[in-house]
CSV table of C-alpha atoms and ligand atoms in Angstrom, one decimal:
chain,number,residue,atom,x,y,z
A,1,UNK,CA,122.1,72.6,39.9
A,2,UNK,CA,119.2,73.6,38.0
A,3,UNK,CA,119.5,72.4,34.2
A,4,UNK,CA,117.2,74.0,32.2
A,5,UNK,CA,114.7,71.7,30.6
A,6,UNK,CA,113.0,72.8,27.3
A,7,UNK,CA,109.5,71.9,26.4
A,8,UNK,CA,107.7,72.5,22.8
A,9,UNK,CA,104.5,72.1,20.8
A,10,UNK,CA,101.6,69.8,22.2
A,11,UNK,CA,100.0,70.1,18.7
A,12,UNK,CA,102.3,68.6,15.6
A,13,UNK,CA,101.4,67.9,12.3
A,14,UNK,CA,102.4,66.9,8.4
A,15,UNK,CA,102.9,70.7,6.8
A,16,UNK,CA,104.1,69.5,2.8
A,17,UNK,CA,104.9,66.4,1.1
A,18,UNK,CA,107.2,65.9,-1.8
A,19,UNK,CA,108.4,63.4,-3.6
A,20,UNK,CA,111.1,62.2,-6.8
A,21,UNK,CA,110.2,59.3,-9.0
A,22,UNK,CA,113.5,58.3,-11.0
A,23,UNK,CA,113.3,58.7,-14.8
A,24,UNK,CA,113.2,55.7,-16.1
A,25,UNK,CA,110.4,53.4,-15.7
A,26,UNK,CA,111.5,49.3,-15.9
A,27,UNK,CA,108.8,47.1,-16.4
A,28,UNK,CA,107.8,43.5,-15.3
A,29,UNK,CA,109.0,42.2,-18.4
A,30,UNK,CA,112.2,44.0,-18.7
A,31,UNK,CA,113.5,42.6,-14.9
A,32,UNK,CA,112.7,39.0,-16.6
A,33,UNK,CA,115.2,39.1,-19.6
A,34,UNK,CA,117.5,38.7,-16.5
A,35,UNK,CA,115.3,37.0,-13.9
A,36,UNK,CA,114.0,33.6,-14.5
A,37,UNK,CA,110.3,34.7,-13.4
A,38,UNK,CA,107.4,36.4,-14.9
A,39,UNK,CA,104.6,39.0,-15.3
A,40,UNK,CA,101.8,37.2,-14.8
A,41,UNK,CA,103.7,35.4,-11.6
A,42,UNK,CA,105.2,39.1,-10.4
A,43,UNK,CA,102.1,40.8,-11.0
A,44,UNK,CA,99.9,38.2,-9.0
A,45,UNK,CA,102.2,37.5,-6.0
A,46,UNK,CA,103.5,41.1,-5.3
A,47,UNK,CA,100.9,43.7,-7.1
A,48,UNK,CA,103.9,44.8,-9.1
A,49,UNK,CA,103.3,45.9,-13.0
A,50,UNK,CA,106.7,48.1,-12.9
A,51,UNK,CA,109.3,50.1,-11.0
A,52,UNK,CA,111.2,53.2,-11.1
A,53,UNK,CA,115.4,52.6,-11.4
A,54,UNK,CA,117.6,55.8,-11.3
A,55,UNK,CA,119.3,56.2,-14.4
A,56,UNK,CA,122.1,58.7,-15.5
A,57,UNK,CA,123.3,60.9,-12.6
A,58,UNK,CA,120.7,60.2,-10.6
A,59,UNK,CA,121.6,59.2,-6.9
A,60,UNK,CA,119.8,58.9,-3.9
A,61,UNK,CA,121.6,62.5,-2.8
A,62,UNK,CA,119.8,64.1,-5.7
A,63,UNK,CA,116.7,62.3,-5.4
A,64,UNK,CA,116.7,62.8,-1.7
A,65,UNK,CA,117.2,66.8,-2.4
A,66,UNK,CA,114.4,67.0,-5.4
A,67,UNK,CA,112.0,66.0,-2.7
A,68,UNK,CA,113.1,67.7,0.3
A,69,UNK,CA,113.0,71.1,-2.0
A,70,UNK,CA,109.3,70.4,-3.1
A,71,UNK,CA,108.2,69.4,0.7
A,72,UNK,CA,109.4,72.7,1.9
A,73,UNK,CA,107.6,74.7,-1.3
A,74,UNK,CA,104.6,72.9,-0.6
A,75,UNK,CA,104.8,73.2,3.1
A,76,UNK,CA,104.7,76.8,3.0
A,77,UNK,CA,107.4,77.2,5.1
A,78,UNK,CA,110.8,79.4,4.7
A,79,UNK,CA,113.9,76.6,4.9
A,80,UNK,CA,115.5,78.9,6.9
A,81,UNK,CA,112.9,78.1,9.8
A,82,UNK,CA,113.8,74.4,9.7
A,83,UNK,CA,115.8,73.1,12.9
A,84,UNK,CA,116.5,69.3,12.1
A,85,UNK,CA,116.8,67.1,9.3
A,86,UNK,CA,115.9,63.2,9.5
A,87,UNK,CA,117.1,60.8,6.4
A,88,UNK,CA,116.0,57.6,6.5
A,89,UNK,CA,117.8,55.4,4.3
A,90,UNK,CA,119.0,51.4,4.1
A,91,UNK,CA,121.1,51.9,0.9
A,92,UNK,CA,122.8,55.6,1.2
A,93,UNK,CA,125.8,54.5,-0.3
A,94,UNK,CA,128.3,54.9,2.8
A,95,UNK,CA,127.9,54.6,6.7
A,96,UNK,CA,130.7,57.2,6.8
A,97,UNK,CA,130.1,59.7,6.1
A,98,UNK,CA,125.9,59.7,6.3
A,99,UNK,CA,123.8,61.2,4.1
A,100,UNK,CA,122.0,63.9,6.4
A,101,UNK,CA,124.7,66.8,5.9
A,102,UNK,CA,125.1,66.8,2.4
A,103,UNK,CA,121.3,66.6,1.7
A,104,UNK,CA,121.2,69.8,4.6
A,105,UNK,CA,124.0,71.6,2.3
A,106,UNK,CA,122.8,70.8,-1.0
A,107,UNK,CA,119.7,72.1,0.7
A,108,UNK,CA,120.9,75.4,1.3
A,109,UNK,CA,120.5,74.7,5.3
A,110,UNK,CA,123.6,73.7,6.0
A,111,UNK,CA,125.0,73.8,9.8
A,112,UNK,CA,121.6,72.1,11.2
A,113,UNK,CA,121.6,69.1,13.2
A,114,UNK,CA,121.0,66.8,10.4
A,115,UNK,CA,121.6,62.6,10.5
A,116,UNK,CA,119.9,59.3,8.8
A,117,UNK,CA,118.2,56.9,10.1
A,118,UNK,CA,118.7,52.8,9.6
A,119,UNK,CA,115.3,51.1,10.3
A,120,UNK,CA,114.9,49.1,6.8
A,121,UNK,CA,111.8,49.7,5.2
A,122,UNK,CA,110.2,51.5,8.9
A,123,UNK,CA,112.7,54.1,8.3
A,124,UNK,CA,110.3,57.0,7.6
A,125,UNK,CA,107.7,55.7,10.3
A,126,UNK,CA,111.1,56.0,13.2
A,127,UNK,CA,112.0,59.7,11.5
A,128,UNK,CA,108.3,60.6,11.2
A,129,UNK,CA,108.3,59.5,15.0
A,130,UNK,CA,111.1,60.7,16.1
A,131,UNK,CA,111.0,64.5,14.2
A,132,UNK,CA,107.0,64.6,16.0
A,133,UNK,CA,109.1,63.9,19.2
A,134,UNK,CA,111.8,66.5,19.0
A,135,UNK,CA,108.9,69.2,18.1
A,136,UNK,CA,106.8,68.7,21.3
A,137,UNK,CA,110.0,68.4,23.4
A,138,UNK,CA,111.2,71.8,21.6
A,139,UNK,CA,114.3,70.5,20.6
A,140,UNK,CA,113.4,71.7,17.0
A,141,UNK,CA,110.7,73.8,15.6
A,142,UNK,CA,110.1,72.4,12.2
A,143,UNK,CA,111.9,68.9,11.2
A,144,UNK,CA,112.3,67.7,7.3
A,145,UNK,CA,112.0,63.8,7.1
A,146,UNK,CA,113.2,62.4,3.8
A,147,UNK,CA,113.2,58.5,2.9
A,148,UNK,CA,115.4,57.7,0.2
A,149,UNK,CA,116.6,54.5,-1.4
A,150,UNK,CA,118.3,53.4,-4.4
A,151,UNK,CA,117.8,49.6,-4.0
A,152,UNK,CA,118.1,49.0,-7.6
A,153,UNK,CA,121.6,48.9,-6.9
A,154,UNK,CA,122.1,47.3,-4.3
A,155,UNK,CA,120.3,43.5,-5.9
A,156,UNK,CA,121.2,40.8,-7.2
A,157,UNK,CA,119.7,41.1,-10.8
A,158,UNK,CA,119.3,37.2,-11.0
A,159,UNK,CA,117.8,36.7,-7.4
A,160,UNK,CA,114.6,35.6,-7.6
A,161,UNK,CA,113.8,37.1,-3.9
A,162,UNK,CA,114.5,40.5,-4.3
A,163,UNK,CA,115.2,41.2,-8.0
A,164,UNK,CA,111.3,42.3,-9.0
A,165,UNK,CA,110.2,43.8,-6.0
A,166,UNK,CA,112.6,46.9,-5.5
A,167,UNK,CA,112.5,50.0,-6.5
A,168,UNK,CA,114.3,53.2,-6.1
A,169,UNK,CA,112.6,57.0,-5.1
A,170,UNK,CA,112.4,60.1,-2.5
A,171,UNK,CA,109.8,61.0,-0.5
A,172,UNK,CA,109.9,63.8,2.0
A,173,UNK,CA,107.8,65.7,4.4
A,174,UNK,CA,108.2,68.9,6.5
A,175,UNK,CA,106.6,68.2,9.8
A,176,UNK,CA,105.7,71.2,12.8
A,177,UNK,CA,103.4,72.7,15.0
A,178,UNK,CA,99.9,73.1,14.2
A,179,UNK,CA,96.5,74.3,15.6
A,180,UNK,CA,95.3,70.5,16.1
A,181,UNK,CA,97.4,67.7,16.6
A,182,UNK,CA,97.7,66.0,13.8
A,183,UNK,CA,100.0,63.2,14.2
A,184,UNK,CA,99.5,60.5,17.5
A,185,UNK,CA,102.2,58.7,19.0
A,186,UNK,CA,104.3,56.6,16.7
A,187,UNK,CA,103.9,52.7,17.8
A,188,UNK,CA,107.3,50.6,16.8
A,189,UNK,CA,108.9,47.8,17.5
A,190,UNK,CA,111.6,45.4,16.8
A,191,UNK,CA,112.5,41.9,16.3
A,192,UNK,CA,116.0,41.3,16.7
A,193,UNK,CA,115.6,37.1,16.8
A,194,UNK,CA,114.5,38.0,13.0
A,195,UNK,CA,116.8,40.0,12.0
A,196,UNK,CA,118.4,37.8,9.3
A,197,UNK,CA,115.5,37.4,7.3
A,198,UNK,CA,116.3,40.9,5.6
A,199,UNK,CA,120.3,41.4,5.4
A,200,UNK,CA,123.2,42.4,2.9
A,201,UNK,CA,126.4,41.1,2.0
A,202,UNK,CA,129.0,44.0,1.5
A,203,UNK,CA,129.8,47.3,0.7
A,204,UNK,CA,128.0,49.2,-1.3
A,205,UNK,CA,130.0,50.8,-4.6
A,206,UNK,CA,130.1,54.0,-6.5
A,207,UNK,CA,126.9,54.1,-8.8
A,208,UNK,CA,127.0,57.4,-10.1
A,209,UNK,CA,126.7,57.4,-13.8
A,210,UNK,CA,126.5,53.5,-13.6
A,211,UNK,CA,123.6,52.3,-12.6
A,212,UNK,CA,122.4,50.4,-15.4
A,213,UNK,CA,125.5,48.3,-15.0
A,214,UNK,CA,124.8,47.4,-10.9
A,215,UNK,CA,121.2,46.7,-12.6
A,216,UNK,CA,121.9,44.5,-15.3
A,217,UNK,CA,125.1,42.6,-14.5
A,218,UNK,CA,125.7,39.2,-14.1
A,219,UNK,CA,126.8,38.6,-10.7
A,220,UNK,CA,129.1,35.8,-11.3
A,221,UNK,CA,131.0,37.6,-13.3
A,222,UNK,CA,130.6,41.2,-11.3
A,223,UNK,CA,134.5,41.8,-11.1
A,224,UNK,CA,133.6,44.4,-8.8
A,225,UNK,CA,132.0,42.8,-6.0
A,226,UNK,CA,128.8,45.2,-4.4
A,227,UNK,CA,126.8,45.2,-1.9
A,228,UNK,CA,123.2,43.1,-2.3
A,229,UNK,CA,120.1,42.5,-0.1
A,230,UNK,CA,119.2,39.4,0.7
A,231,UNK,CA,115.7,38.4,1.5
A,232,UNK,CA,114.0,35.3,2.6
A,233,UNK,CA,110.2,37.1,1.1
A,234,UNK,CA,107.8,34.6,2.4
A,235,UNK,CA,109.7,34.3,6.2
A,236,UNK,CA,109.3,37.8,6.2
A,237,UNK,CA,105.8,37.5,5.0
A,238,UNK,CA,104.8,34.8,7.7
A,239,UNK,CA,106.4,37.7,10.4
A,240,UNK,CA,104.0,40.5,8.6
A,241,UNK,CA,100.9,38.5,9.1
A,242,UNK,CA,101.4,37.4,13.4
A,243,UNK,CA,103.1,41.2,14.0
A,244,UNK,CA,101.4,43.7,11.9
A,245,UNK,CA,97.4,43.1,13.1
A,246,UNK,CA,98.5,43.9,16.4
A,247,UNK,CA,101.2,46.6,15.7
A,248,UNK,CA,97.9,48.4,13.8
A,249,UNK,CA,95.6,47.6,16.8
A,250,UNK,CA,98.0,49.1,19.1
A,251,UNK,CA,98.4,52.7,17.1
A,252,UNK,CA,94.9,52.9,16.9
A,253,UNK,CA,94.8,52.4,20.4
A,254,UNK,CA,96.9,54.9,21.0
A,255,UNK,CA,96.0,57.5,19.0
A,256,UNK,CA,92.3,57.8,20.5
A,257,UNK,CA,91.0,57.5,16.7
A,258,UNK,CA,88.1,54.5,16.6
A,259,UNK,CA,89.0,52.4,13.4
A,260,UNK,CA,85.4,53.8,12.5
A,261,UNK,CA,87.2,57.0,11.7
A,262,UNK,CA,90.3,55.9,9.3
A,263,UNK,CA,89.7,57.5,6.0
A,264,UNK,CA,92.6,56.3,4.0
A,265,UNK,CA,95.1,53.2,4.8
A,266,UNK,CA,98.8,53.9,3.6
A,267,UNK,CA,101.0,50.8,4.9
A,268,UNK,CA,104.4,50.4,3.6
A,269,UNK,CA,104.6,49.3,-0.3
A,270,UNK,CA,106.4,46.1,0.8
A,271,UNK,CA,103.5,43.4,-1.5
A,272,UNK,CA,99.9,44.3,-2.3
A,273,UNK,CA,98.8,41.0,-0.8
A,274,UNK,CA,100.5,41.8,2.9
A,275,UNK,CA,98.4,45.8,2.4
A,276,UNK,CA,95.0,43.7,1.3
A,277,UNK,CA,94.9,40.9,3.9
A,278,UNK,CA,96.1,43.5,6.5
A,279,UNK,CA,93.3,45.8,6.0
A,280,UNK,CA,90.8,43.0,5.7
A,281,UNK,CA,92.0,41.7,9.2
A,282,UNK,CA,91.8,44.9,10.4
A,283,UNK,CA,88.1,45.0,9.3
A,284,UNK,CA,88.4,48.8,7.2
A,285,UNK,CA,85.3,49.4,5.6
A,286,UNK,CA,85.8,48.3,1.8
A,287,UNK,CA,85.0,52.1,0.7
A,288,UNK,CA,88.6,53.1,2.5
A,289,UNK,CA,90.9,53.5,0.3
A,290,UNK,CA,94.7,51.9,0.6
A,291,UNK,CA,97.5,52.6,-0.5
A,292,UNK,CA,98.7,51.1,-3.8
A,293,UNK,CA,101.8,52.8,-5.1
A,294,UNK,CA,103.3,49.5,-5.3
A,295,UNK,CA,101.4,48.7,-8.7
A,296,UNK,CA,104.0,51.4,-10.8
A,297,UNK,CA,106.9,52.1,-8.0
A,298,UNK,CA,107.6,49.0,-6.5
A,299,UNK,CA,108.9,49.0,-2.8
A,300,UNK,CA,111.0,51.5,-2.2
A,301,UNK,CA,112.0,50.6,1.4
A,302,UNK,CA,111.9,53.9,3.3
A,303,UNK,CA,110.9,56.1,0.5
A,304,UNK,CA,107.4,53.5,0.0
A,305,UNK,CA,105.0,55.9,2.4
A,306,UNK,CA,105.7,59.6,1.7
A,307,UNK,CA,106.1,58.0,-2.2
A,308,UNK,CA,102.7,56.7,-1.4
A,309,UNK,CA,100.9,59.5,0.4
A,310,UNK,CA,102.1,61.7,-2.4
A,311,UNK,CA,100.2,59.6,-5.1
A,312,UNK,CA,97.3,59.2,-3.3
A,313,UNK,CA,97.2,63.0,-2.6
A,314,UNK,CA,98.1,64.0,-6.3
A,315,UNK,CA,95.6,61.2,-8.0
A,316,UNK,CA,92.9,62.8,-5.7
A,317,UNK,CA,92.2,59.2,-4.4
A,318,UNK,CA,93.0,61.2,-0.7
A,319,UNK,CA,92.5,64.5,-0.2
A,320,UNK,CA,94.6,66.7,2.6
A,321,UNK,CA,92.8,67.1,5.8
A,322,UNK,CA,91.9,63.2,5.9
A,323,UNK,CA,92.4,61.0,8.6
A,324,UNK,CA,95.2,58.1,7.7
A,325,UNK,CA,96.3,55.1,9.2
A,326,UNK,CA,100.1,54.3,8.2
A,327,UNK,CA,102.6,51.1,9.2
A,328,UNK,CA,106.0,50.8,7.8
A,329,UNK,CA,107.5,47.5,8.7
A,330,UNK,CA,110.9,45.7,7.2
A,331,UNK,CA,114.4,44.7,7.7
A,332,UNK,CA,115.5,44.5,11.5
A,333,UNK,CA,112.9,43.0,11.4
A,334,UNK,CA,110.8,46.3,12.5
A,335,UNK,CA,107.7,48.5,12.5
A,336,UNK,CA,106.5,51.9,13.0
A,337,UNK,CA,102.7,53.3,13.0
A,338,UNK,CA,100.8,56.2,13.0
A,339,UNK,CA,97.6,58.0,12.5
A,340,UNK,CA,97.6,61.3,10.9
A,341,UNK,CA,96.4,63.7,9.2
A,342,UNK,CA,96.8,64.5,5.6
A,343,UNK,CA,99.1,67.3,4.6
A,344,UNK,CA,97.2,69.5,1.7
A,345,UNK,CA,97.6,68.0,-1.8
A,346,UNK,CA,101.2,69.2,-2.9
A,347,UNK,CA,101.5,72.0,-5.7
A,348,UNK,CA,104.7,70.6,-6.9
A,349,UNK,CA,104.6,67.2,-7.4
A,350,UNK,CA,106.9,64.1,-8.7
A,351,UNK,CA,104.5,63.0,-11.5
B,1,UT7,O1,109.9,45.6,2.3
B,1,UT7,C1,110.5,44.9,3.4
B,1,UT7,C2,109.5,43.8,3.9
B,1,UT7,N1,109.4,42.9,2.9
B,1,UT7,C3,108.3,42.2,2.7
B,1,UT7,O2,107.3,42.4,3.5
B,1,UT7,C4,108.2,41.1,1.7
B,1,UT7,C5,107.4,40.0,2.1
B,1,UT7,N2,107.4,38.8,1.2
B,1,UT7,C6,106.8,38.9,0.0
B,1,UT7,O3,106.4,39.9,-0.5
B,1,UT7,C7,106.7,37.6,-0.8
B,1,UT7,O4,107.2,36.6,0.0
B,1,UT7,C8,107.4,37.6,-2.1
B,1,UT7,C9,106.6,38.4,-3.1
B,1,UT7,C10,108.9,38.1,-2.0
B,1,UT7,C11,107.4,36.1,-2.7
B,1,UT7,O5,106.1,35.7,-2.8
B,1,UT7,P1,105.7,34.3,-2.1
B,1,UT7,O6,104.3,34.1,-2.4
B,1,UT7,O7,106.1,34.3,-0.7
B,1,UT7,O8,106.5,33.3,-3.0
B,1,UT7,P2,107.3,32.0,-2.4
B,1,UT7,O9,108.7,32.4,-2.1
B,1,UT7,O10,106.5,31.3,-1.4
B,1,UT7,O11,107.4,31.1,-3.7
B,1,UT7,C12,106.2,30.5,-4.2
B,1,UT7,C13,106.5,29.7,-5.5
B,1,UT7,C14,107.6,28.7,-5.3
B,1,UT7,O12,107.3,27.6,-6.2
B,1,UT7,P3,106.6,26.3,-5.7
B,1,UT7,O13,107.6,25.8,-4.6
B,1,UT7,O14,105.3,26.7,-5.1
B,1,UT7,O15,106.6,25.4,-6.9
B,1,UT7,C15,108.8,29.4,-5.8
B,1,UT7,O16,109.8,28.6,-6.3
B,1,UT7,O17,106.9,30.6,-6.5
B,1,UT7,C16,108.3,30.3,-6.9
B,1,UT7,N3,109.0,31.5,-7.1
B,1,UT7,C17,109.0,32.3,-8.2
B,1,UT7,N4,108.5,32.1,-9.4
B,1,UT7,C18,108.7,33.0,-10.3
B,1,UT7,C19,109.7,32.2,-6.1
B,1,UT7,N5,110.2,33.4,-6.6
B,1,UT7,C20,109.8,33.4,-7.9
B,1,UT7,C21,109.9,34.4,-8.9
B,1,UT7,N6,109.4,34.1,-10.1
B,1,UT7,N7,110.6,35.6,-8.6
């Protein structure tokens, strides 16, 4: 029996980035008229000044859409040429159905092979990974990746763990063949033994049109009973330092780029602390830039990088072309790495 075998593009790269910030910005001191915390503490122990909450009818489906549409104008691409859709997502609001298919129809691409994603906040690193995978096997010619998250409500307002350090957001990216390779082999892992230091309760309810409620009530009175995340920050924290320096030696490794040649550092917008000391042990020259979305966006699990790359790219602080270094890492516990290049600064962007 000879079963035909299909092979695709050697060369792979970042073609458009988009992004959605939610409306309505929430500052330090707004979280604390329900949290028993502060600015000054928030501000120094996770970089955070404030976060974007969806508000009104915003949902991660609309979000999630908002930025696959700009990837694909910026990209340059026609939809119709897209073969696969990737969302990577912790807190889409059901298991079943997932939110790939909708986002494909809403899309106007409906019928494509189109599925989410569960690797906490290394979500978009495994889809990044994965979509880069299916193009040089040829089992699609162009891939969308979308991270999406609306962790705003899906906490426990009160919790003094999680409450200030989520946020909620899109970011998306169209990824396909290109001249010169210009994404290496993804590096990821996970740690299963860990795996309860990042977890979640129950289901997760209907938000639309209510998500200042799910932000702002009380849990013990919540008559409704929701799904929130639980995390134990500084366990996690203790895991980031031992796994991360090596996870980043390692994609270096692979990808052939000397750490001489990283122009721009874009890890996951978990704490600005983790993203300073990790670059420092890394030994980055100081002029290279890193990421620090976290500062006005707070960590928006799988939507933190493309949300990230899609600052830097529209502040000018990174310019398309450039060579950067990125890590997601979170619940599972997990990680994913690459180095790639830049995709060209988008034309329509979130902000
Ligand atoms: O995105 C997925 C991956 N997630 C991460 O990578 C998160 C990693 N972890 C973190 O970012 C940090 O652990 C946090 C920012 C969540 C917490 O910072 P921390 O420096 O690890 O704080 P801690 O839990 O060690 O607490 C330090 C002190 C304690 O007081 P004492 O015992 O030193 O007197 C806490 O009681 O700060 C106190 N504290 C707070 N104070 C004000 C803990 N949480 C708060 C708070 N506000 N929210």
């Amino acid at each position: 029996m000879n079963i035909t075998a299909t092979t695709g593009h050697r060369n792979v790269s970042i073609l458009g980035i988009g992004a959605y910030r939610p409306k309505r910005v929430v500052t330090n001191d707004e979280v604390c008229e329900t949290l028993d915390s502060s600015d000054e503490w928030i501000f120094e122990r996770s970089g955070i000044r404030s976060r974007r909450w969806i508000s009104g009818d915003e949902t991660a489906r609309s979000m999630a859409v908002a930025a696959a549409d700009r990837a694909i104008t910026n990209s340059g691409i026609d939809r119709s040429d897209i073969g696969a859709l990737i969302l990577a997502t912790g807190s889409w609001k059901t298991k079943i159905p997932h939110g790939g298919p909708v986002v494909a129809l809403d899309l106007g691409i409906n019928g494509i092979p189109a599925f989410d994603v569960a690797s906490g906040c290394g979500g978009f690193g495994y889809g990044l990974g994965l979509a880069t995978d299916m193009i040089r096997s040829g089992s699609a010619e162009h891939v969308l990746v979308i991270g999406v998250e609306t962790m705003s409500v899906v906490m426990d307002p009160t919790d003094r763990d999680t409450a200030f350090i989520f946020g909620d957001g899109a970011g998306a990216v169209v990824v396909g063949p290109s001249e010169e390779n210009g994404i290496s082999p993804t590096v990821w892992g996970s740690d299963g033994e860990n795996s309860d230091a990042i977890s979640q309760n129950y289901d997760i309810p209907e938000y639309m049109n209510r998500a200042e409620e799910f932000q702002s009530k009380d849990p013990e009175t919540d008559p409704i009973g929701r799904m929130v995340v639980e995390m134990q920050g500084s366990r996690v924290f203790r895991w980031a330092a031992i796994t991360l320096p090596k996870a980043l030696g390692k994609v270096l490794e692979q990808s052939g780029v000397p750490k001489e040649d990283v122009e721009i550092f874009i890890p996951h917008q978990a704490n600005a602390r983790i993203n300073t000391l990790m670059k420092a042990n890394l030994g980055l020259p100081d002029d290279v830039p890193v990421a620090n979305d976290i500062e006005t966006t707070g960590n928006t699990s799988a939507a933190s990088i493309p949300l990230a790359i899609e600052e830097m790219l529209v502040s000018g602080k990174a310019k398309g072309g450039q060579t950067a270094l990125l890590l997601g890492f979170g619940a599972g516990l997990s990680y994913a790495g690459q180095v790639v290049t830049l995709p060209p600064a988008p034309i329509e962007a979130s902000f």
